[in-house]
mmCIF file of C-alpha atoms in Angstrom:
data_model
loop_
_atom_site.group_PDB
_atom_site.id
_atom_site.type_symbol
_atom_site.label_atom_id
_atom_site.label_comp_id
_atom_site.label_asym_id
_atom_site.label_seq_id
_atom_site.Cartn_x
_atom_site.Cartn_y
_atom_site.Cartn_z
ATOM 1 C CA UNK A 74 0.047 -0.059 -0.023
ATOM 2 C CA UNK A 75 1.374 3.343 -0.868
ATOM 3 C CA UNK A 76 1.863 6.064 1.933
ATOM 4 C CA UNK A 77 -1.223 8.055 1.016
ATOM 5 C CA UNK A 78 0.464 10.805 -1.178
ATOM 6 C CA UNK A 79 -1.823 11.386 -4.094
ATOM 7 C CA UNK A 80 -0.987 9.606 -7.240
ATOM 8 C CA UNK A 81 -1.639 10.788 -10.525
ATOM 9 C CA UNK A 82 -1.497 8.651 -13.819
ATOM 10 C CA UNK A 83 -1.054 10.234 -16.938
ATOM 11 C CA UNK A 84 -3.919 7.664 -18.030
ATOM 12 C CA UNK A 85 -6.249 9.565 -16.035
ATOM 13 C CA UNK A 86 -5.543 13.003 -17.725
ATOM 14 C CA UNK A 87 -7.436 12.650 -20.537
ATOM 15 C CA UNK A 88 -9.256 9.228 -20.969
ATOM 16 C CA UNK A 89 -9.749 8.077 -24.243
ATOM 17 C CA UNK A 90 -6.682 9.447 -25.508
ATOM 18 C CA UNK A 91 -4.948 6.615 -24.131
ATOM 19 C CA UNK A 92 -4.773 2.538 -24.850
ATOM 20 C CA UNK A 93 -5.985 1.356 -21.725
ATOM 21 C CA UNK A 94 -8.895 -0.930 -21.654
ATOM 22 C CA UNK A 95 -11.124 0.312 -19.145
ATOM 23 C CA UNK A 96 -11.539 4.057 -19.569
ATOM 24 C CA UNK A 97 -15.358 4.261 -18.304
ATOM 25 C CA UNK A 98 -16.717 2.172 -15.001
ATOM 26 C CA UNK A 99 -19.600 0.622 -17.232
ATOM 27 C CA UNK A 100 -16.858 -1.143 -19.202
ATOM 28 C CA UNK A 101 -16.154 -3.445 -16.579
ATOM 29 C CA UNK A 102 -19.762 -4.352 -16.153
ATOM 30 C CA UNK A 103 -20.072 -5.223 -19.608
ATOM 31 C CA UNK A 104 -16.906 -7.592 -19.836
ATOM 32 C CA UNK A 105 -18.219 -9.336 -16.518
ATOM 33 C CA UNK A 106 -21.238 -10.126 -18.182
ATOM 34 C CA UNK A 107 -19.576 -11.896 -20.973
ATOM 35 C CA UNK A 108 -17.098 -13.781 -18.483
ATOM 36 C CA UNK A 109 -19.897 -14.664 -15.879
ATOM 37 C CA UNK A 110 -22.504 -17.418 -15.925
ATOM 38 C CA UNK A 111 -25.944 -16.451 -15.022
ATOM 39 C CA UNK A 112 -25.784 -18.125 -11.545
ATOM 40 C CA UNK A 113 -22.689 -15.823 -10.793
ATOM 41 C CA UNK A 114 -24.039 -12.856 -12.677
ATOM 42 C CA UNK A 115 -27.411 -12.790 -10.448
ATOM 43 C CA UNK A 116 -25.333 -13.104 -7.330
ATOM 44 C CA UNK A 117 -23.738 -9.396 -8.263
ATOM 45 C CA UNK A 118 -26.746 -7.845 -9.563
ATOM 46 C CA UNK A 119 -29.774 -9.336 -7.113
ATOM 47 C CA UNK A 120 -31.349 -8.608 -4.031
ATOM 48 C CA UNK A 121 -34.036 -9.810 -1.966
ATOM 49 C CA UNK A 122 -37.795 -10.598 -3.010
ATOM 50 C CA UNK A 123 -38.711 -7.694 -5.132
ATOM 51 C CA UNK A 124 -35.706 -5.978 -4.889
ATOM 52 C CA UNK A 125 -37.434 -2.393 -3.650
ATOM 53 C CA UNK A 126 -34.502 -1.612 -1.191
ATOM 54 C CA UNK A 127 -32.049 -2.240 -3.838
ATOM 55 C CA UNK A 128 -33.439 0.096 -6.406
ATOM 56 C CA UNK A 129 -33.965 2.828 -3.066
ATOM 57 C CA UNK A 130 -30.067 2.531 -2.690
ATOM 58 C CA UNK A 131 -29.930 4.018 -5.974
ATOM 59 C CA UNK A 132 -32.872 6.508 -5.788
ATOM 60 C CA UNK A 133 -31.373 8.055 -2.495
ATOM 61 C CA UNK A 134 -28.524 8.906 -4.274
ATOM 62 C CA UNK A 135 -30.085 10.076 -7.279
ATOM 63 C CA UNK A 136 -32.356 12.525 -5.059
ATOM 64 C CA UNK A 137 -29.388 14.602 -4.390
ATOM 65 C CA UNK A 138 -28.156 17.440 -6.576
ATOM 66 C CA UNK A 139 -24.999 19.846 -5.949
ATOM 67 C CA UNK A 140 -24.992 23.398 -5.552
ATOM 68 C CA UNK A 141 -21.391 24.339 -7.188
ATOM 69 C CA UNK A 142 -19.491 27.266 -5.719
ATOM 70 C CA UNK A 143 -17.194 28.900 -8.604
ATOM 71 C CA UNK A 144 -14.314 31.039 -9.218
ATOM 72 C CA UNK A 145 -12.179 29.433 -6.475
ATOM 73 C CA UNK A 146 -8.796 27.828 -6.969
ATOM 74 C CA UNK A 147 -8.783 24.142 -7.555
ATOM 75 C CA UNK A 148 -5.470 23.644 -9.734
ATOM 76 C CA UNK A 149 -5.049 21.141 -7.392
ATOM 77 C CA UNK A 150 -7.436 18.787 -5.909
ATOM 78 C CA UNK A 151 -6.478 16.165 -2.961
ATOM 79 C CA UNK A 152 -9.354 13.563 -2.190
ATOM 80 C CA UNK A 153 -7.241 11.482 0.260
ATOM 81 C CA UNK A 154 -8.451 11.162 3.792
ATOM 82 C CA UNK A 155 -6.983 9.380 7.064
ATOM 83 C CA UNK A 156 -8.493 6.985 8.983
ATOM 84 C CA UNK A 157 -7.337 4.387 11.070
ATOM 85 C CA UNK A 158 -4.061 6.425 11.551
ATOM 86 C CA UNK A 159 -3.670 5.681 7.767
ATOM 87 C CA UNK A 160 -3.599 8.139 4.817
ATOM 88 C CA UNK A 161 -5.814 6.517 1.985
ATOM 89 C CA UNK A 162 -6.278 7.804 -1.503
ATOM 90 C CA UNK A 163 -10.094 7.975 -1.184
ATOM 91 C CA UNK A 164 -12.418 7.486 1.378
ATOM 92 C CA UNK A 165 -13.374 4.265 0.050
ATOM 93 C CA UNK A 166 -13.540 0.851 1.954
ATOM 94 C CA UNK A 167 -13.562 -1.901 -0.744
ATOM 95 C CA UNK A 168 -17.017 -3.748 1.031
ATOM 96 C CA UNK A 169 -17.225 -6.992 2.239
ATOM 97 C CA UNK A 170 -18.553 -9.642 -0.337
ATOM 98 C CA UNK A 171 -18.994 -13.080 0.326
ATOM 99 C CA UNK A 172 -18.207 -15.899 -2.074
ATOM 100 C CA UNK A 173 -15.576 -13.651 -4.327
ATOM 101 C CA UNK A 174 -14.337 -17.052 -5.624
ATOM 102 C CA UNK A 175 -17.218 -17.192 -8.082
ATOM 103 C CA UNK A 176 -15.827 -14.065 -9.453
ATOM 104 C CA UNK A 177 -11.729 -14.740 -9.586
ATOM 105 C CA UNK A 178 -9.694 -17.417 -8.022
ATOM 106 C CA UNK A 179 -7.505 -15.726 -6.155
ATOM 107 C CA UNK A 180 -10.908 -14.042 -4.411
ATOM 108 C CA UNK A 181 -10.458 -11.786 -1.531
ATOM 109 C CA UNK A 182 -6.858 -11.812 -1.640
ATOM 110 C CA UNK A 183 -7.017 -10.300 -5.395
ATOM 111 C CA UNK A 184 -9.310 -7.694 -4.030
ATOM 112 C CA UNK A 185 -7.236 -6.570 -0.573
ATOM 113 C CA UNK A 186 -3.970 -6.723 -3.090
ATOM 114 C CA UNK A 187 -5.863 -4.301 -5.357
ATOM 115 C CA UNK A 188 -7.053 -2.430 -2.771
ATOM 116 C CA UNK A 189 -3.480 -2.032 -0.699
ATOM 117 C CA UNK A 190 -1.515 -1.114 -4.096
ATOM 118 C CA UNK A 191 -4.261 1.784 -4.925
ATOM 119 C CA UNK A 192 -4.299 3.216 -1.181
ATOM 120 C CA UNK A 193 -8.053 1.991 -0.266
ATOM 121 C CA UNK A 194 -9.452 0.054 2.582
ATOM 122 C CA UNK A 195 -10.511 -3.446 2.432
ATOM 123 C CA UNK A 196 -12.877 -5.323 4.492
ATOM 124 C CA UNK A 197 -12.923 -9.380 3.974
ATOM 125 C CA UNK A 198 -15.952 -10.873 4.195
ATOM 126 C CA UNK A 199 -15.710 -14.082 6.542
ATOM 127 C CA UNK A 200 -17.635 -16.355 4.225
ATOM 128 C CA UNK A 201 -15.128 -15.166 1.425
ATOM 129 C CA UNK A 202 -11.845 -16.859 0.314
ATOM 130 C CA UNK A 203 -9.036 -17.486 1.017
ATOM 131 C CA UNK A 204 -9.800 -16.731 4.582
ATOM 132 C CA UNK A 205 -8.590 -14.125 7.361
ATOM 133 C CA UNK A 206 -5.128 -15.687 7.768
ATOM 134 C CA UNK A 207 -4.394 -15.901 3.605
ATOM 135 C CA UNK A 208 -5.895 -12.470 2.922
ATOM 136 C CA UNK A 209 -3.605 -10.997 5.609
ATOM 137 C CA UNK A 210 -0.227 -13.026 4.158
ATOM 138 C CA UNK A 211 -1.267 -12.027 0.536
ATOM 139 C CA UNK A 212 -1.925 -8.188 1.358
ATOM 140 C CA UNK A 213 0.248 -7.474 4.627
ATOM 141 C CA UNK A 214 0.589 -3.735 3.874
ATOM 142 C CA UNK A 215 -3.096 -2.969 3.446
ATOM 143 C CA UNK A 216 -5.471 -1.320 5.393
ATOM 144 C CA UNK A 217 -7.438 -4.460 6.547
ATOM 145 C CA UNK A 218 -10.823 -5.008 8.322
ATOM 146 C CA UNK A 219 -12.297 -8.284 8.913
ATOM 147 C CA UNK A 220 -16.051 -8.678 8.920
ATOM 148 C CA UNK A 221 -17.827 -11.629 10.892
ATOM 149 C CA UNK A 222 -21.034 -13.574 10.365
ATOM 150 C CA UNK A 223 -21.442 -15.445 13.917
ATOM 151 C CA UNK A 224 -21.530 -19.029 13.552
ATOM 152 C CA UNK A 225 -20.697 -20.345 16.778
ATOM 153 C CA UNK A 226 -20.803 -19.670 20.434
ATOM 154 C CA UNK A 227 -18.634 -17.093 23.016
ATOM 155 C CA UNK A 228 -15.901 -18.948 22.356
ATOM 156 C CA UNK A 229 -16.115 -18.744 18.270
ATOM 157 C CA UNK A 230 -16.234 -14.910 18.515
ATOM 158 C CA UNK A 231 -13.400 -14.584 20.909
ATOM 159 C CA UNK A 232 -11.318 -16.842 18.397
ATOM 160 C CA UNK A 233 -12.143 -14.862 15.469
ATOM 161 C CA UNK A 234 -11.221 -11.252 17.095
ATOM 162 C CA UNK A 235 -8.566 -12.957 18.600
ATOM 163 C CA UNK A 236 -7.042 -13.889 15.036
ATOM 164 C CA UNK A 237 -8.034 -10.534 13.396
ATOM 165 C CA UNK A 238 -5.304 -8.889 16.159
ATOM 166 C CA UNK A 239 -2.914 -11.262 15.560
ATOM 167 C CA UNK A 240 -2.987 -10.814 11.597
ATOM 168 C CA UNK A 241 -2.856 -7.044 11.691
ATOM 169 C CA UNK A 242 -6.174 -6.237 10.854
ATOM 170 C CA UNK A 243 -6.856 -2.503 11.497
ATOM 171 C CA UNK A 244 -10.392 -3.090 13.054
ATOM 172 C CA UNK A 245 -13.283 -5.798 13.450
ATOM 173 C CA UNK A 246 -16.431 -5.778 12.149
ATOM 174 C CA UNK A 247 -19.889 -7.737 13.248
ATOM 175 C CA UNK A 248 -22.567 -7.605 10.772
ATOM 176 C CA UNK A 249 -26.158 -7.711 12.476
ATOM 177 C CA UNK A 250 -28.687 -7.302 9.633
ATOM 178 C CA UNK A 251 -28.465 -10.815 8.942
ATOM 179 C CA UNK A 252 -30.486 -13.045 11.382
ATOM 180 C CA UNK A 253 -32.709 -14.824 9.063
ATOM 181 C CA UNK A 254 -31.651 -15.335 5.423
ATOM 182 C CA UNK A 255 -33.406 -13.605 2.718
ATOM 183 C CA UNK A 256 -35.121 -14.913 -0.426
ATOM 184 C CA UNK A 257 -32.933 -14.358 -3.077
ATOM 185 C CA UNK A 258 -35.652 -15.143 -5.544
ATOM 186 C CA UNK A 259 -33.306 -14.933 -8.872
ATOM 187 C CA UNK A 260 -32.072 -18.049 -7.276
ATOM 188 C CA UNK A 261 -35.169 -19.601 -6.658
ATOM 189 C CA UNK A 262 -36.453 -19.162 -9.718
ATOM 190 C CA UNK A 263 -33.730 -20.916 -11.571
ATOM 191 C CA UNK A 264 -33.740 -23.784 -8.680
ATOM 192 C CA UNK A 265 -30.103 -22.773 -7.788
ATOM 193 C CA UNK A 266 -28.272 -23.000 -4.253
ATOM 194 C CA UNK A 267 -24.570 -22.031 -4.330
ATOM 195 C CA UNK A 268 -22.454 -24.771 -2.990
ATOM 196 C CA UNK A 269 -21.480 -22.092 0.365
ATOM 197 C CA UNK A 270 -24.928 -22.422 0.974
ATOM 198 C CA UNK A 271 -25.563 -25.954 1.382
ATOM 199 C CA UNK A 272 -22.496 -25.882 3.614
ATOM 200 C CA UNK A 273 -23.318 -23.020 5.721
ATOM 201 C CA UNK A 274 -23.878 -24.019 9.318
ATOM 202 C CA UNK A 275 -24.247 -22.109 12.472
ATOM 203 C CA UNK A 276 -27.344 -20.002 11.223
ATOM 204 C CA UNK A 277 -29.244 -20.383 14.790
ATOM 205 C CA UNK A 278 -26.395 -18.460 16.318
ATOM 206 C CA UNK A 279 -26.384 -15.511 13.826
ATOM 207 C CA UNK A 280 -30.490 -15.726 14.663
ATOM 208 C CA UNK A 281 -29.725 -15.510 18.391
ATOM 209 C CA UNK A 282 -27.294 -12.321 18.293
ATOM 210 C CA UNK A 283 -27.980 -9.732 20.896
ATOM 211 C CA UNK A 284 -25.999 -6.703 21.817
ATOM 212 C CA UNK A 285 -24.431 -8.937 24.874
ATOM 213 C CA UNK A 286 -21.906 -9.947 22.165
ATOM 214 C CA UNK A 287 -21.052 -6.543 21.262
ATOM 215 C CA UNK A 288 -20.353 -5.818 24.931
ATOM 216 C CA UNK A 289 -18.272 -9.031 25.010
ATOM 217 C CA UNK A 290 -15.846 -8.165 22.548
ATOM 218 C CA UNK A 291 -15.813 -4.428 23.806
ATOM 219 C CA UNK A 292 -14.997 -5.454 27.115
ATOM 220 C CA UNK A 293 -11.925 -7.726 26.223
ATOM 221 C CA UNK A 294 -10.511 -6.635 23.155
ATOM 222 C CA UNK A 295 -8.830 -3.511 22.331
ATOM 223 C CA UNK A 296 -9.270 -3.334 18.626
ATOM 224 C CA UNK A 297 -11.851 -0.726 17.116
ATOM 225 C CA UNK A 298 -15.271 -2.354 16.451
ATOM 226 C CA UNK A 299 -17.613 -1.751 13.447
ATOM 227 C CA UNK A 300 -21.034 -2.808 13.489
ATOM 228 C CA UNK A 301 -22.590 -3.126 10.337
ATOM 229 C CA UNK A 302 -26.392 -3.012 9.236
ATOM 230 C CA UNK A 303 -27.309 -0.321 11.250
ATOM 231 C CA UNK A 304 -30.636 1.508 10.099
ATOM 232 C CA UNK A 305 -32.088 3.807 12.733
ATOM 233 C CA UNK A 306 -31.080 6.214 14.933
ATOM 234 C CA UNK A 307 -32.292 4.268 18.055
ATOM 235 C CA UNK A 308 -29.753 1.500 17.281
ATOM 236 C CA UNK A 309 -26.830 3.683 16.474
ATOM 237 C CA UNK A 310 -27.776 5.495 19.975
ATOM 238 C CA UNK A 311 -27.563 1.884 21.417
ATOM 239 C CA UNK A 312 -24.159 1.029 19.972
ATOM 240 C CA UNK A 313 -22.375 4.289 20.695
ATOM 241 C CA UNK A 314 -23.493 3.371 24.751
ATOM 242 C CA UNK A 315 -21.535 0.138 24.094
ATOM 243 C CA UNK A 316 -18.568 1.949 22.960
ATOM 244 C CA UNK A 317 -18.745 1.096 19.444
ATOM 245 C CA UNK A 318 -16.289 3.534 17.172
ATOM 246 C CA UNK A 319 -17.795 2.794 13.835
ATOM 247 C CA UNK A 320 -21.285 2.800 12.455
ATOM 248 C CA UNK A 321 -21.740 1.012 9.306
ATOM 249 C CA UNK A 322 -24.861 2.222 7.744
ATOM 250 C CA UNK A 323 -26.013 -0.486 5.274
ATOM 251 C CA UNK A 324 -29.088 -2.234 4.342
ATOM 252 C CA UNK A 325 -26.352 -5.252 2.688
ATOM 253 C CA UNK A 326 -27.170 -3.822 -0.864
ATOM 254 C CA UNK A 327 -30.680 -4.544 -0.815
ATOM 255 C CA UNK A 328 -30.413 -8.112 -0.378
ATOM 256 C CA UNK A 329 -31.796 -8.640 3.070
ATOM 257 C CA UNK A 330 -34.946 -6.703 4.295
ATOM 258 C CA UNK A 331 -37.213 -6.075 1.356
ATOM 259 C CA UNK A 332 -38.821 -2.565 1.028
ATOM 260 C CA UNK A 333 -36.344 -1.019 3.490
ATOM 261 C CA UNK A 334 -35.184 2.493 3.092
ATOM 262 C CA UNK A 335 -32.022 3.490 0.803
ATOM 263 C CA UNK A 336 -29.154 3.891 2.770
ATOM 264 C CA UNK A 337 -28.844 7.969 1.829
ATOM 265 C CA UNK A 338 -31.977 7.930 3.179
ATOM 266 C CA UNK A 339 -30.934 6.431 6.340
ATOM 267 C CA UNK A 340 -27.475 8.531 6.963
ATOM 268 C CA UNK A 341 -28.555 11.737 7.735
ATOM 269 C CA UNK A 342 -30.476 10.080 11.025
ATOM 270 C CA UNK A 343 -27.408 8.403 11.927
ATOM 271 C CA UNK A 344 -25.001 11.126 11.508
ATOM 272 C CA UNK A 345 -27.443 13.519 13.904
ATOM 273 C CA UNK A 346 -27.613 10.425 16.316
ATOM 274 C CA UNK A 347 -23.778 9.678 16.498
ATOM 275 C CA UNK A 348 -23.357 13.696 16.828
ATOM 276 C CA UNK A 349 -19.247 13.145 16.271
ATOM 277 C CA UNK A 350 -19.127 10.134 19.062
ATOM 278 C CA UNK A 351 -18.298 7.595 16.311
ATOM 279 C CA UNK A 352 -17.502 7.306 12.618
ATOM 280 C CA UNK A 353 -19.475 6.210 10.095
ATOM 281 C CA UNK A 354 -19.349 4.231 6.966
ATOM 282 C CA UNK A 355 -22.051 3.469 4.502
ATOM 283 C CA UNK A 356 -23.042 1.421 1.398
ATOM 284 C CA UNK A 357 -25.601 0.780 -1.031
ATOM 285 C CA UNK A 358 -25.288 1.209 -4.576
ATOM 286 C CA UNK A 359 -22.336 3.763 -4.493
ATOM 287 C CA UNK A 360 -20.993 3.151 -7.802
ATOM 288 C CA UNK A 361 -19.844 6.660 -9.146
ATOM 289 C CA UNK A 362 -17.175 9.283 -8.021
ATOM 290 C CA UNK A 363 -20.229 11.684 -7.356
ATOM 291 C CA UNK A 364 -21.967 8.895 -4.908
ATOM 292 C CA UNK A 365 -18.672 9.186 -3.095
ATOM 293 C CA UNK A 366 -18.559 12.757 -2.780
ATOM 294 C CA UNK A 367 -22.413 12.943 -1.929
ATOM 295 C CA UNK A 368 -21.965 10.359 1.190
ATOM 296 C CA UNK A 369 -18.757 12.564 2.425
ATOM 297 C CA UNK A 370 -20.746 15.834 2.206
ATOM 298 C CA UNK A 371 -23.735 14.355 4.079
ATOM 299 C CA UNK A 372 -21.194 13.449 6.801
ATOM 300 C CA UNK A 373 -20.161 9.746 6.317
ATOM 301 C CA UNK A 374 -16.385 8.871 6.832
ATOM 302 C CA UNK A 375 -16.223 6.104 4.318
ATOM 303 C CA UNK A 376 -17.799 4.841 1.175
ATOM 304 C CA UNK A 377 -18.144 0.938 1.027
ATOM 305 C CA UNK A 378 -17.990 -0.354 -2.648
ATOM 306 C CA UNK A 379 -19.688 -3.626 -3.415
ATOM 307 C CA UNK A 380 -20.999 -4.447 -6.401
ATOM 308 C CA UNK A 381 -18.472 -2.401 -8.469
ATOM 309 C CA UNK A 382 -15.739 -4.323 -7.284
ATOM 310 C CA UNK A 383 -17.448 -7.551 -8.146
ATOM 311 C CA UNK A 384 -17.391 -6.289 -11.611
ATOM 312 C CA UNK A 385 -14.172 -5.253 -11.971
ATOM 313 C CA UNK A 386 -12.912 -8.372 -10.430
ATOM 314 C CA UNK A 387 -14.791 -10.483 -12.800
ATOM 315 C CA UNK A 388 -13.611 -8.365 -15.535
ATOM 316 C CA UNK A 389 -9.713 -8.087 -14.876
ATOM 317 C CA UNK A 390 -8.818 -9.755 -11.395
ATOM 318 C CA UNK A 391 -6.457 -7.638 -9.393
ATOM 319 C CA UNK A 392 -5.610 -5.289 -12.094
ATOM 320 C CA UNK A 393 -9.291 -4.493 -12.342
ATOM 321 C CA UNK A 394 -9.663 -3.623 -8.633
ATOM 322 C CA UNK A 395 -7.134 -1.002 -9.238
ATOM 323 C CA UNK A 396 -8.027 0.395 -12.262
ATOM 324 C CA UNK A 397 -11.882 0.764 -10.858
ATOM 325 C CA UNK A 398 -10.214 2.799 -7.949
ATOM 326 C CA UNK A 399 -8.370 5.040 -10.478
ATOM 327 C CA UNK A 400 -11.242 5.942 -12.472
ATOM 328 C CA UNK A 401 -13.413 6.604 -8.995
ATOM 329 C CA UNK A 402 -10.581 8.748 -8.102
ATOM 330 C CA UNK A 403 -10.836 10.782 -11.520
ATOM 331 C CA UNK A 404 -14.401 11.227 -11.241
ATOM 332 C CA UNK A 405 -13.868 12.264 -7.347
ATOM 333 C CA UNK A 406 -11.125 14.662 -8.120
ATOM 334 C CA UNK A 407 -12.957 16.381 -11.331
ATOM 335 C CA UNK A 408 -16.377 16.486 -9.036
ATOM 336 C CA UNK A 409 -14.902 18.388 -6.187
ATOM 337 C CA UNK A 410 -12.991 20.507 -8.876
ATOM 338 C CA UNK A 411 -16.288 21.565 -10.278
ATOM 339 C CA UNK A 412 -17.693 21.984 -6.864
ATOM 340 C CA UNK A 413 -15.325 24.540 -5.849
ATOM 341 C CA UNK A 414 -13.400 22.724 -3.488
ATOM 342 C CA UNK A 415 -9.944 21.166 -3.086
ATOM 343 C CA UNK A 416 -10.385 18.635 -0.098
ATOM 344 C CA UNK A 417 -13.075 16.915 1.260
ATOM 345 C CA UNK A 418 -12.572 19.050 4.705
ATOM 346 C CA UNK A 419 -14.141 21.856 3.024
ATOM 347 C CA UNK A 420 -17.139 19.680 2.117
ATOM 348 C CA UNK A 421 -20.415 20.278 4.029
ATOM 349 C CA UNK A 422 -23.901 19.861 3.276
ATOM 350 C CA UNK A 423 -24.696 23.371 1.901
ATOM 351 C CA UNK A 424 -23.124 21.789 -1.105
ATOM 352 C CA UNK A 425 -26.247 19.459 -1.636
ATOM 353 C CA UNK A 426 -29.690 20.027 -2.754
ATOM 354 C CA UNK A 427 -32.846 18.007 -2.773
ATOM 355 C CA UNK A 428 -33.864 16.984 -6.335
ATOM 356 C CA UNK A 429 -35.922 14.699 -8.226
ATOM 357 C CA UNK A 430 -34.566 11.848 -9.749
ATOM 358 C CA UNK A 431 -34.564 11.723 -13.691
ATOM 359 C CA UNK A 432 -33.779 7.898 -13.696
ATOM 360 C CA UNK A 433 -35.753 4.652 -12.830
ATOM 361 C CA UNK A 434 -33.572 3.139 -10.512
ATOM 362 C CA UNK A 435 -31.986 0.058 -11.085
ATOM 363 C CA UNK A 436 -28.566 -1.900 -10.491
ATOM 364 C CA UNK A 437 -27.488 -0.126 -13.757
ATOM 365 C CA UNK A 438 -28.800 3.197 -13.618
ATOM 366 C CA UNK A 439 -25.503 4.605 -12.767
ATOM 367 C CA UNK A 440 -24.289 3.503 -15.996
ATOM 368 C CA UNK A 441 -26.583 4.730 -18.922
ATOM 369 C CA UNK A 442 -24.268 3.621 -21.408
ATOM 370 C CA UNK A 443 -24.293 0.071 -20.719
ATOM 371 C CA UNK A 444 -27.368 -2.019 -21.884
ATOM 372 C CA UNK A 445 -27.602 -5.787 -20.200
ATOM 373 C CA UNK A 446 -30.410 -7.999 -21.994
ATOM 374 C CA UNK A 447 -32.292 -9.332 -19.249
ATOM 375 C CA UNK A 448 -32.714 -13.128 -18.316
ATOM 376 C CA UNK A 449 -35.945 -14.913 -18.842
ATOM 377 C CA UNK A 450 -36.500 -16.445 -15.475
#
């Protein structure tokens, strides 16, 4: 991982004038679709039941417009930030996604290496290969966070937290919005079940998860704790009362509770409830530089990138992760400059304004140049 000093690649200056394979983010989607079978594809693009929550994630972002300021010197824009005592090139965390091995044989290791090479944070899912230790070994210098689904008793949790600390993870994340596994109807319609779901055990422990486990971790271990899946001010306040350092606003990309609110609809009430007593992560259809800027201006500290990570990994492996982040960086720099600011610290809610969405929300609505033929279920 670099030291956080902004690196400006010449190939990002005039996109379209170089020989780079990927010069627009939608090009990862197009190549990923050509490479993946329908089951793997549905795992990326699908959500639960009516997929309403997923579409609301995108709609909530599209309901925000910008209020740019002009005649300011924006010749040098620096989109880097500092978290966990590290300087990152962007306020971006590659979000935890299970079963990354279906997109690339190097799975989470490839993503962690790519994130580290670029200078972004990485959160590894506990249900993604190659696992806690192997990923740490593959990307020892990356800013790594480990995410856990609780599939065992207190001793199980304690073992995983201890191993995370021993392997240099900067923080530990507990996912709390999966008490029951949702209905992924794209898979059900094809009568398809992933092998990892067949092998999965310990679901009753996740169903029985309570705040006592949060207290257990905070009382026993000195590692920053992230709670992923917070969707209300009430739960954010309880988390803070337990000493949680990071609130992770997420609805699992719309893949758990159907008819939930979009993440950017939830974020303002979490920011108000937290009132600076903890830091905030958010994910949910963030896939453009403008999306990242909107989240930070609204009070988030880190933005999780989920589906876009999968498309980039499927399209080009580790190199795809790096290139995806380069393109996001280019979009962010141009957005900040056009808003009249040179760094995120100058940004606040005064740069945002409520607006009417112009596109029907979908998993692809941020990419109007891509047209994916629908599958008949």
